[in-house]
Tab-separated table of N, CA and C in Angstrom:
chain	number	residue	atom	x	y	z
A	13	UNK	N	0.829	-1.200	0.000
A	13	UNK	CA	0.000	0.000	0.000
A	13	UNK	C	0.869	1.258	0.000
A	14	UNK	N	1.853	0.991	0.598
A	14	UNK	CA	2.540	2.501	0.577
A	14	UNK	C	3.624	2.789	-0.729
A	15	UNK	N	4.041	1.811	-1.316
A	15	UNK	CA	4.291	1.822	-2.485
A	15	UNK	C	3.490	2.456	-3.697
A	16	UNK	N	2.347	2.095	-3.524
A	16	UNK	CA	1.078	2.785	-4.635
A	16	UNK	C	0.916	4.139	-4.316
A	17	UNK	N	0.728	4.473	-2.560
A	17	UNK	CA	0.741	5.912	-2.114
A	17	UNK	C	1.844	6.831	-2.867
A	18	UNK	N	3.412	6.097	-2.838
A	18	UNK	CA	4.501	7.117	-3.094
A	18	UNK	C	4.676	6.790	-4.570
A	19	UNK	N	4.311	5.815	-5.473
A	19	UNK	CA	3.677	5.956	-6.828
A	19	UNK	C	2.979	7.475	-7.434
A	20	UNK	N	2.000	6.999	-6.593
A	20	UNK	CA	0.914	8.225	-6.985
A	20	UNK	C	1.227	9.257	-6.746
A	21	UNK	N	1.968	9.797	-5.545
A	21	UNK	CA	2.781	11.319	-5.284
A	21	UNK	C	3.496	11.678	-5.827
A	22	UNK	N	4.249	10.599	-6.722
A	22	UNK	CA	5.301	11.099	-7.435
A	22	UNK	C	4.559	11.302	-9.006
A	23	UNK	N	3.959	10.707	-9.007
A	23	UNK	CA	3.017	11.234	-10.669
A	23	UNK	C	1.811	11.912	-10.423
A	24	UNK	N	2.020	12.155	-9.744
A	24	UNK	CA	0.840	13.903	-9.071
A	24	UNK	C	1.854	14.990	-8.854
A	25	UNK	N	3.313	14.744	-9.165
A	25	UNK	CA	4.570	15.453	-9.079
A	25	UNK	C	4.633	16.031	-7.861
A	26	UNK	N	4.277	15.458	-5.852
A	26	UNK	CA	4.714	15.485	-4.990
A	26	UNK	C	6.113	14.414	-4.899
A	27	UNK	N	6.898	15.199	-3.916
A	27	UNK	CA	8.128	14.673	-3.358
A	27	UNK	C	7.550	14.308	-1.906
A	28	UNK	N	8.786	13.610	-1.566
A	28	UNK	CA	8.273	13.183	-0.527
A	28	UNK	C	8.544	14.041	0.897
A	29	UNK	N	9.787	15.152	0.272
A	29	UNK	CA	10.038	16.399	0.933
A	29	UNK	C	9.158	17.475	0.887
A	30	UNK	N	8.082	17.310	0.368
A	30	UNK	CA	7.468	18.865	0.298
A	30	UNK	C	6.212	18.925	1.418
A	31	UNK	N	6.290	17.360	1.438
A	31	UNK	CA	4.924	17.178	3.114
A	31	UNK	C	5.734	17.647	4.623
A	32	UNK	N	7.013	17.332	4.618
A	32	UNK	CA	7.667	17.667	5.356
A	32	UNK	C	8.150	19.687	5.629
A	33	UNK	N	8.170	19.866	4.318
A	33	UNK	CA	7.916	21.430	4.196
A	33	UNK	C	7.104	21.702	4.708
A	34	UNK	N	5.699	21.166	4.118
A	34	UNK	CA	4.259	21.896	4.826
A	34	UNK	C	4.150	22.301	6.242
A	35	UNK	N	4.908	21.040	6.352
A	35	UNK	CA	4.421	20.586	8.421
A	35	UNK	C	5.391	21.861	8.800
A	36	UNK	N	6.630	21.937	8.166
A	36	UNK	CA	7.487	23.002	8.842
A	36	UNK	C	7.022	24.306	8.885
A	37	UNK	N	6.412	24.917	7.994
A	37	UNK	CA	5.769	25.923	7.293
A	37	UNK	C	4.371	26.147	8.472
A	38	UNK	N	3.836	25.211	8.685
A	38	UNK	CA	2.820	25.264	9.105
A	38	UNK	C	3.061	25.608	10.696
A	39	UNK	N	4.241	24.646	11.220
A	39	UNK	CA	4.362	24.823	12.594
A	39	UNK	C	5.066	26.496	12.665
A	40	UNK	N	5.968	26.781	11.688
A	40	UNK	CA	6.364	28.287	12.171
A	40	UNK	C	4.862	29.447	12.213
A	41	UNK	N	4.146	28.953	11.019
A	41	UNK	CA	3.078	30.065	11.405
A	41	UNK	C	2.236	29.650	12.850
A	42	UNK	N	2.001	28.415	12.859
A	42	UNK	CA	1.271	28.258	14.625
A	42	UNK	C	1.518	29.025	15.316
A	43	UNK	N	3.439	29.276	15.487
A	43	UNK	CA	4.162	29.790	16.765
A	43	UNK	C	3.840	31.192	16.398
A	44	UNK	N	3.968	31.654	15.260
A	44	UNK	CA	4.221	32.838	14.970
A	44	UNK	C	2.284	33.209	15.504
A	45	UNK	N	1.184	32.761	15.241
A	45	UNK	CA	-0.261	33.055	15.765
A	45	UNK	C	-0.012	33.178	16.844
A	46	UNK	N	0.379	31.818	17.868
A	46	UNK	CA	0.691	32.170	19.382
A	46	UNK	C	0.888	33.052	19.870
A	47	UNK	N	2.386	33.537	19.311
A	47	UNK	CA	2.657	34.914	19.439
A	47	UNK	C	2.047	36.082	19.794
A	48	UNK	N	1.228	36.127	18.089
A	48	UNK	CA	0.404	36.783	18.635
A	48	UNK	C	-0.943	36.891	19.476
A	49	UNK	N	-1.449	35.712	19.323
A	49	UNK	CA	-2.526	35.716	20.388
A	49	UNK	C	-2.148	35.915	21.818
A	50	UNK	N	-0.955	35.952	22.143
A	50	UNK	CA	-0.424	36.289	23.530
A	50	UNK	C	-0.299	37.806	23.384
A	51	UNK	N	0.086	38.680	22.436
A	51	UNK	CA	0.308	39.759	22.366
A	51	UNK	C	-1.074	40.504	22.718
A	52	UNK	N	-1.959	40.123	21.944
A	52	UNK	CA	-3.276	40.567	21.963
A	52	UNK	C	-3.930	40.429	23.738
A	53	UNK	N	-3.688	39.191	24.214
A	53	UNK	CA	-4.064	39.335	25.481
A	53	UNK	C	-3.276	40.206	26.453
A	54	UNK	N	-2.019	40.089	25.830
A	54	UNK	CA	-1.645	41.413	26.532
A	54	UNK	C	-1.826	42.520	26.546
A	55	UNK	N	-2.804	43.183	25.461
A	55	UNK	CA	-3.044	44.488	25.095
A	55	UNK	C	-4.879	44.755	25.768
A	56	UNK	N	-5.220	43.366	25.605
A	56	UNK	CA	-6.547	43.215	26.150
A	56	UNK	C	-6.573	43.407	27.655
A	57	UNK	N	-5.566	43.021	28.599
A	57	UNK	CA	-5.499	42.933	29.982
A	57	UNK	C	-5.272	44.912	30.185
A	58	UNK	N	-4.521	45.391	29.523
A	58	UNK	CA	-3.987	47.020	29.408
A	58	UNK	C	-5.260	47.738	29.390
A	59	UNK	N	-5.888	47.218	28.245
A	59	UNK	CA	-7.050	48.222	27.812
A	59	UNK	C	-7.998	47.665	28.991
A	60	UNK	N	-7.992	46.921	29.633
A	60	UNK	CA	-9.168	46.789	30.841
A	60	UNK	C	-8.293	47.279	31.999
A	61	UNK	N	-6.980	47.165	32.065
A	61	UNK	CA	-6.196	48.507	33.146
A	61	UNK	C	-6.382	49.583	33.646
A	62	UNK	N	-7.011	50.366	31.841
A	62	UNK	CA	-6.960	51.251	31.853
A	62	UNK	C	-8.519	52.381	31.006
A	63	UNK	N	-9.469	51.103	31.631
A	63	UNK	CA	-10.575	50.984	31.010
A	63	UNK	C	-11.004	51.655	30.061
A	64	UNK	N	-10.554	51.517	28.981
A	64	UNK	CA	-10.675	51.920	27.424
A	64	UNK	C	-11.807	50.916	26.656
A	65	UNK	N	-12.760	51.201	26.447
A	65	UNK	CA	-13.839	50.131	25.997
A	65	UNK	C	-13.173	50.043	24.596
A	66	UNK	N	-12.908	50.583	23.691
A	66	UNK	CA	-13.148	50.968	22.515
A	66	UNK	C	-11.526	49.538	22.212
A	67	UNK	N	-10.723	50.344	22.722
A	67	UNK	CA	-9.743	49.319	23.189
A	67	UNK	C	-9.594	47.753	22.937
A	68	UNK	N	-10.549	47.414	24.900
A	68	UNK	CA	-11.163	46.484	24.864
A	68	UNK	C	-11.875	45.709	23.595
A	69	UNK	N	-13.068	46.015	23.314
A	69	UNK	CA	-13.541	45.494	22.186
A	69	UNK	C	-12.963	44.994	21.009
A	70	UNK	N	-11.700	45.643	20.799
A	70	UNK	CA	-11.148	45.214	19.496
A	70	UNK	C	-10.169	44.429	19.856
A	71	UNK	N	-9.647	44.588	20.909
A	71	UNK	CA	-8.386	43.553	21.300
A	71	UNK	C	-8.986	42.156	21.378
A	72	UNK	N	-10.131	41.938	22.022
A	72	UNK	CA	-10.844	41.102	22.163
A	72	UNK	C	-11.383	40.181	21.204
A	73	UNK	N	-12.072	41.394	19.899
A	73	UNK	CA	-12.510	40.486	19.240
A	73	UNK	C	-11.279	40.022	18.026
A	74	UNK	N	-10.215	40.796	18.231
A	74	UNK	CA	-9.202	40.342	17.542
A	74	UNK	C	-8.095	39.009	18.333
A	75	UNK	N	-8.495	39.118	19.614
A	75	UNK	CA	-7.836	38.068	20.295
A	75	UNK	C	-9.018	36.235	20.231
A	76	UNK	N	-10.116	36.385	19.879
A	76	UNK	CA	-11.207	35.756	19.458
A	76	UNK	C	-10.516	35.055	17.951
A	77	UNK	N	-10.198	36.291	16.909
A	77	UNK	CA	-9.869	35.680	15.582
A	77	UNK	C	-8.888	34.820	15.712
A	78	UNK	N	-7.546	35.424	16.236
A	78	UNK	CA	-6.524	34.747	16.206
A	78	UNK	C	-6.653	33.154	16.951
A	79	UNK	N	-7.337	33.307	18.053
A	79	UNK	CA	-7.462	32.207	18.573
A	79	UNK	C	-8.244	30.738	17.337
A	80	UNK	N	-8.902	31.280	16.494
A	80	UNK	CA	-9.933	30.382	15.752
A	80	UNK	C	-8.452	30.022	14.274
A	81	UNK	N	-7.722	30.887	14.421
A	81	UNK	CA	-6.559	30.813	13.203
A	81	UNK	C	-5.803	29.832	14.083
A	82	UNK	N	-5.304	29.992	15.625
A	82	UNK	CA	-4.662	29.026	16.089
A	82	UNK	C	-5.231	27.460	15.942
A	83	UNK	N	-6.439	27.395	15.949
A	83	UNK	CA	-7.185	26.409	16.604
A	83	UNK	C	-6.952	25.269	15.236
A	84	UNK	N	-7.214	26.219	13.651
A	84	UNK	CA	-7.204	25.979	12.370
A	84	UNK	C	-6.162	25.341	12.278
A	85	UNK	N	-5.018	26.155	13.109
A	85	UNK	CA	-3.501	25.493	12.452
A	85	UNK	C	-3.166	24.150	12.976
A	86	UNK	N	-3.500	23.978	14.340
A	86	UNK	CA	-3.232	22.560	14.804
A	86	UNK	C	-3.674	21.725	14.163
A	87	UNK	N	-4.866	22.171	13.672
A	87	UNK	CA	-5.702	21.165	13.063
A	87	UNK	C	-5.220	20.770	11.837
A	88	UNK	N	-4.402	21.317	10.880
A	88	UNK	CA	-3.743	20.970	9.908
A	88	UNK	C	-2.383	20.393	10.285
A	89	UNK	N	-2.064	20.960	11.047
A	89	UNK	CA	-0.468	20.348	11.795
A	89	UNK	C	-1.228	18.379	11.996
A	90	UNK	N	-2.207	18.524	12.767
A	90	UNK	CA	-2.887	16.680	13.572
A	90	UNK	C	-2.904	15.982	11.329
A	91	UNK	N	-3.223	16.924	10.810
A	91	UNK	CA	-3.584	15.879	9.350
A	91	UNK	C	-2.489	15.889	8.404
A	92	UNK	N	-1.698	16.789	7.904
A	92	UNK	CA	-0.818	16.872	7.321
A	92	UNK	C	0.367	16.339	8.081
A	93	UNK	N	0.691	16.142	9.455
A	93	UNK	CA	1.928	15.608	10.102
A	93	UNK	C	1.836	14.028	9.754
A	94	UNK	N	1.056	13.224	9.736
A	94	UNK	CA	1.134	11.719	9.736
A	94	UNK	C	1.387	11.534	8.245
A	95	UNK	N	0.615	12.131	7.269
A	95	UNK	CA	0.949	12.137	6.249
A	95	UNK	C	2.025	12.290	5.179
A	96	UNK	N	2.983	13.218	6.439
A	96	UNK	CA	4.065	13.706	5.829
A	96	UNK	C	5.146	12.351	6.328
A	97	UNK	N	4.862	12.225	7.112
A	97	UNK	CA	5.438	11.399	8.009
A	97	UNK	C	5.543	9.612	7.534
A	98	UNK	N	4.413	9.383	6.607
A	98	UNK	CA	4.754	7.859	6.362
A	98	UNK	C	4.980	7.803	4.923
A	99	UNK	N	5.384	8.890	4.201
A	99	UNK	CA	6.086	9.026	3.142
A	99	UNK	C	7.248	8.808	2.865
């Protein structure tokens, strides 16, 4: 079976290095979201410091997005990692 798999990747013109790219690619942007979703809560904790609604609200609902982009990325990291992986 995995013979036919790395058949077919290679005449679909995947390598068997470029799943391994993805995963890499993929994990730097995770860290790099983290990042910022930590940044954002840090700006969110400030603006309720310093009770700024206007602030608040956007840090928030921008600390909301990022979190749903984090959530996205693992989730491609859990499907694309095994894949890359028994290639």
């Amino acid at each position: 079976m995995g013979a036919v798999r790395r058949r077919a990747s290679e005449a679909a013109g995947r390598r068997p290095d470029s799943g391994l790219l993805l995963v890499h690619d993929l994990r730097d942007v995770y860290l790099s979201a983290q990042e910022t979703y930590v940044t954002w809560l840090i700006v969110h904790q400030g603006a309720q410091a310093a009770r700024d609604r206007e602030l608040l609200q956007v840090s928030g609902e921008c600390q909301l997005e990022t979190e749903l982009q984090v959530k996205w990325l693992l989730m491609q990291i859990k499907v694309q990692s095994p894949q890359a992986l028994m290639v």
